[in-house]
Amino acid sequence: MLEVFPIPAFTDNYIWAMVNTEQRTCAIVDPGSAEPVQAFLAQHHYQLSSILITHHHHDHTGGVQALVASHNVPVYGPCNPAIPNVTRVLSENEQIHLDGLALNFSVLAVPGHTLDHIAYYGANMLFCGDTLFSAGCGRLFEGTAEQMFASLQKINALPDNTLIYCAHEYTEDNLRFALTVQPANKILQKRLNEVKRLRQQHKPSVPVCLADEKRYNLFLQCRSVAAFAELRKLKDQY
Ligand SMILES: [Zn+2]
């Protein structure tokens, strides 16, 4: 059986672990730090089988070298020499098969937060790094609003049952911002209360299925680049 676990890192990162519970093999997405991953593998007696990288930021890649040094596994990532130890460089529409997990993913190019950003879609899961967050989206560090809007439209077009595995626990803050834009929005108010409860219990607010995310996420609801750029500007100033 496939199970997916969040490994918390730094203040609010999630390093996602996909585990085949029979074979006890494990694929890791965006290991910004090796230590929490090593501890997770040791605690559950899982064997690391592959590493997937979404973009070059250090809080997503900082643990790769140490993990590869002790596990020698394939590393999938976008075309960017700044990312260490990549054994298979990926671009839009490529397919990968993860040995040991019997899982296939297709690659989506989702530039905006960074220019190299990719996402992995397969088995009703999307690992989207810092492109989409629950109730929010990534900051535009390298790309344009046009690029990010197009990337979000790609995600919008995935099946409604897609579970969105984003790389940060930003949901509560994102909902508070969204409520400054739409103070009377009952869906946002209800979701904020749910998320506050989850966080008080130290539970993650993600993954969220795309159908629900479309109800909470004002960035996914934007119908034009101009509307998206305006909302992103407001969030940057929030
Ligand atoms: Zn990032």
Coordinates of C-alpha atoms and ligand atoms in Angstrom, one line a residue:
M1 CA 0.0 0.0 0.0
L2 CA 1.1 3.5 -0.7
E3 CA 1.2 6.0 2.1
V4 CA 2.4 9.6 2.1
F5 CA 3.8 11.3 5.2
P6 CA 5.0 14.9 5.8
I7 CA 8.4 15.2 7.4
P8 CA 8.5 18.6 9.0
A9 CA 11.7 20.6 8.4
F10 CA 12.9 24.1 9.4
T11 CA 10.0 26.3 10.6
D12 CA 7.3 25.4 8.1
N13 CA 8.6 23.1 5.3
Y14 CA 7.1 19.7 4.6
I15 CA 9.5 17.1 3.0
W16 CA 7.0 14.6 1.6
A17 CA 7.8 10.9 1.9
M18 CA 6.0 8.4 -0.3
V19 CA 6.2 4.9 1.2
N20 CA 5.4 1.5 -0.1
T21 CA 4.4 -0.1 3.2
E22 CA 5.0 -3.7 2.1
Q23 CA 8.4 -3.3 0.5
R24 CA 9.3 -0.5 3.0
T25 CA 10.7 1.6 0.2
C26 CA 10.5 5.4 0.3
A27 CA 10.8 8.2 -2.2
I28 CA 11.4 11.7 -0.8
V29 CA 10.3 15.0 -2.3
D30 CA 12.4 18.2 -1.8
P31 CA 14.7 17.2 1.1
G32 CA 15.9 20.6 2.2
S33 CA 17.6 19.0 5.2
A34 CA 19.0 15.4 5.4
E35 CA 18.7 15.0 9.2
P36 CA 14.9 14.7 9.6
V37 CA 14.8 12.4 6.5
Q38 CA 17.5 10.1 8.0
A39 CA 15.6 10.1 11.3
F40 CA 12.3 9.2 9.6
L41 CA 14.0 6.4 7.5
A42 CA 15.7 4.9 10.6
Q43 CA 12.7 5.2 12.9
H44 CA 10.4 3.2 10.5
H45 CA 13.1 1.0 8.9
Y46 CA 12.4 2.4 5.4
Q47 CA 14.8 2.1 2.5
L48 CA 15.3 5.3 0.5
S49 CA 14.7 4.5 -3.2
S50 CA 14.6 7.9 -4.9
I51 CA 14.7 11.7 -4.5
L52 CA 12.5 14.1 -6.4
I53 CA 13.3 17.8 -6.6
T54 CA 10.8 20.6 -7.7
H55 CA 13.2 23.6 -7.8
H56 CA 16.6 24.9 -6.8
H57 CA 15.9 26.7 -3.5
H58 CA 18.1 25.5 -0.7
D59 CA 15.2 24.7 1.6
H60 CA 14.2 22.1 -1.0
T61 CA 17.6 20.8 -2.0
G62 CA 20.0 21.3 1.0
G63 CA 19.8 17.6 2.1
V64 CA 20.4 16.0 -1.3
Q65 CA 24.2 15.6 -1.1
A66 CA 24.2 14.0 2.3
L67 CA 21.3 11.7 1.4
V68 CA 23.0 10.6 -1.8
A69 CA 26.3 10.1 0.0
S70 CA 24.7 7.5 2.3
H71 CA 22.1 6.0 0.0
N72 CA 23.2 6.4 -3.6
V73 CA 19.7 6.7 -5.1
P74 CA 18.5 8.3 -8.3
V75 CA 17.7 12.0 -8.0
Y76 CA 15.1 13.5 -10.4
G77 CA 15.0 17.3 -10.9
P78 CA 14.7 20.2 -13.3
C79 CA 17.5 21.4 -15.6
N80 CA 19.5 23.6 -13.2
P81 CA 23.2 23.1 -12.4
A82 CA 22.6 24.7 -9.0
I83 CA 20.8 21.5 -7.9
P84 CA 23.4 18.9 -6.8
N85 CA 23.5 15.2 -7.7
V86 CA 20.6 15.2 -10.3
T87 CA 20.9 11.9 -12.2
R88 CA 17.9 12.5 -14.4
V89 CA 17.0 16.0 -15.7
L90 CA 13.3 16.4 -16.4
S91 CA 11.2 18.8 -18.5
E92 CA 7.6 19.3 -19.4
N93 CA 5.5 16.1 -20.2
E94 CA 8.3 13.6 -19.3
Q95 CA 7.3 10.5 -17.5
I96 CA 9.2 8.8 -14.7
H97 CA 8.8 5.4 -13.1
L98 CA 9.8 5.1 -9.4
D99 CA 11.3 1.7 -8.8
G100 CA 10.3 0.2 -5.5
L101 CA 7.1 2.2 -5.3
A102 CA 5.5 1.0 -8.6
L103 CA 4.5 4.6 -9.3
N104 CA 4.5 6.7 -12.5
F105 CA 4.6 10.5 -12.5
S106 CA 4.4 13.0 -15.3
V107 CA 6.3 16.2 -15.2
L108 CA 4.6 19.6 -15.4
A109 CA 6.8 22.7 -16.1
V110 CA 5.4 25.3 -13.7
P111 CA 7.6 28.4 -13.9
G112 CA 6.8 31.5 -11.8
H113 CA 8.2 31.1 -8.3
T114 CA 11.4 30.1 -10.0
L115 CA 12.1 29.6 -13.7
D116 CA 13.2 26.0 -13.2
H117 CA 10.2 24.9 -11.2
I118 CA 8.5 21.6 -12.1
A119 CA 5.7 19.6 -10.4
Y120 CA 5.2 15.8 -10.3
Y121 CA 1.7 14.4 -11.1
G122 CA 0.7 10.8 -10.7
A123 CA -1.7 8.4 -8.8
N124 CA -4.0 11.4 -8.0
M125 CA -1.2 13.3 -6.3
L126 CA 0.5 16.5 -7.3
F127 CA 3.8 17.5 -5.7
C128 CA 4.0 21.1 -6.5
G129 CA 6.8 22.5 -4.3
D130 CA 6.3 26.3 -3.9
T131 CA 4.0 26.8 -6.9
L132 CA 0.6 26.3 -5.2
F133 CA 0.0 26.5 -1.5
S134 CA -3.3 25.8 0.2
A135 CA -5.2 29.1 -0.1
G136 CA -2.2 30.7 -1.7
C137 CA 0.6 30.5 -4.2
G138 CA 4.4 31.0 -4.4
R139 CA 6.0 34.3 -4.5
L140 CA 7.3 35.4 -7.9
F141 CA 11.1 35.3 -7.3
E142 CA 12.2 34.7 -10.9
G143 CA 9.2 34.3 -13.2
T144 CA 6.5 36.7 -14.4
A145 CA 2.8 36.9 -13.4
E146 CA 2.1 35.6 -16.9
Q147 CA 4.2 32.5 -16.3
M148 CA 2.8 31.8 -12.8
F149 CA -0.8 32.4 -14.1
A150 CA -0.2 29.8 -16.9
S151 CA 1.3 27.4 -14.3
L152 CA -1.7 27.7 -12.0
Q153 CA -4.0 27.1 -15.0
K154 CA -2.2 23.8 -15.7
I155 CA -2.9 22.8 -12.1
N156 CA -6.5 24.0 -12.4
A157 CA -7.0 21.6 -15.3
L158 CA -6.0 18.5 -13.3
P159 CA -8.8 16.1 -12.1
D160 CA -10.8 17.4 -9.1
N161 CA -9.7 14.5 -6.9
T162 CA -6.0 15.4 -7.2
L163 CA -4.4 15.8 -3.8
I164 CA -2.2 18.8 -3.6
Y165 CA 1.1 18.2 -1.7
C166 CA 2.7 21.6 -1.3
A167 CA 6.0 22.2 0.5
H168 CA 5.0 24.7 3.2
E169 CA 2.5 25.0 6.0
Y170 CA 1.3 28.5 5.0
T171 CA -2.4 27.8 5.0
E172 CA -3.5 29.8 8.1
D173 CA -1.6 32.9 7.0
N174 CA -2.9 32.6 3.4
L175 CA -6.5 32.3 4.6
R176 CA -6.1 35.4 6.9
F177 CA -4.8 37.3 3.8
A178 CA -7.7 36.0 1.6
L179 CA -10.1 37.3 4.2
T180 CA -8.7 40.8 4.0
V181 CA -9.6 40.6 0.3
Q182 CA -13.0 39.0 0.8
P183 CA -14.0 39.6 4.4
A184 CA -17.5 38.3 4.0
N185 CA -16.5 35.0 2.3
K186 CA -18.1 32.3 4.5
I187 CA -16.1 29.5 2.8
L188 CA -12.8 31.1 3.8
Q189 CA -14.0 31.8 7.4
K190 CA -15.1 28.2 7.8
R191 CA -11.8 26.9 6.4
L192 CA -9.8 29.2 8.6
N193 CA -11.6 27.8 11.7
E194 CA -10.9 24.2 10.5
V195 CA -7.2 25.0 9.9
K196 CA -6.8 26.7 13.2
R197 CA -8.2 23.6 14.9
L198 CA -5.8 21.3 13.0
R199 CA -2.8 23.5 13.7
Q200 CA -3.6 23.6 17.4
Q201 CA -3.5 19.8 17.3
H202 CA -0.1 20.1 15.5
K203 CA -1.7 18.4 12.4
P204 CA -0.8 19.5 8.8
S205 CA -3.5 21.3 6.9
V206 CA -2.4 19.7 3.7
P207 CA -2.8 17.8 1.4
V208 CA -6.1 19.3 0.1
C209 CA -7.9 17.9 -2.9
L210 CA -8.1 20.2 -5.9
A211 CA -11.9 20.5 -5.8
D212 CA -11.7 21.9 -2.3
E213 CA -8.7 24.0 -3.1
K214 CA -10.6 25.7 -5.9
R215 CA -13.1 26.9 -3.3
Y216 CA -10.5 28.3 -0.9
N217 CA -7.8 29.6 -3.2
L218 CA -8.3 33.1 -4.6
F219 CA -5.2 32.7 -6.8
L220 CA -6.7 29.6 -8.5
Q221 CA -9.9 31.6 -9.0
C222 CA -8.3 34.4 -10.9
R223 CA -9.6 34.5 -14.5
S224 CA -7.0 36.9 -16.0
V225 CA -3.2 37.6 -15.7
A226 CA -4.1 41.2 -14.6
A227 CA -6.4 39.9 -11.8
F228 CA -3.7 37.4 -10.7
A229 CA -0.9 40.0 -10.8
E230 CA -3.0 42.4 -8.7
L231 CA -3.8 39.8 -6.1
R232 CA -0.2 38.6 -5.9
K233 CA 0.9 42.3 -5.4
L234 CA -1.5 42.6 -2.5
K235 CA -0.2 39.4 -0.9
D236 CA 3.4 40.6 -1.3
Q237 CA 2.5 43.8 0.6
Y238 CA 0.4 41.9 3.3
Ligands
ZN1 ZN 11.1 28.1 -3.2

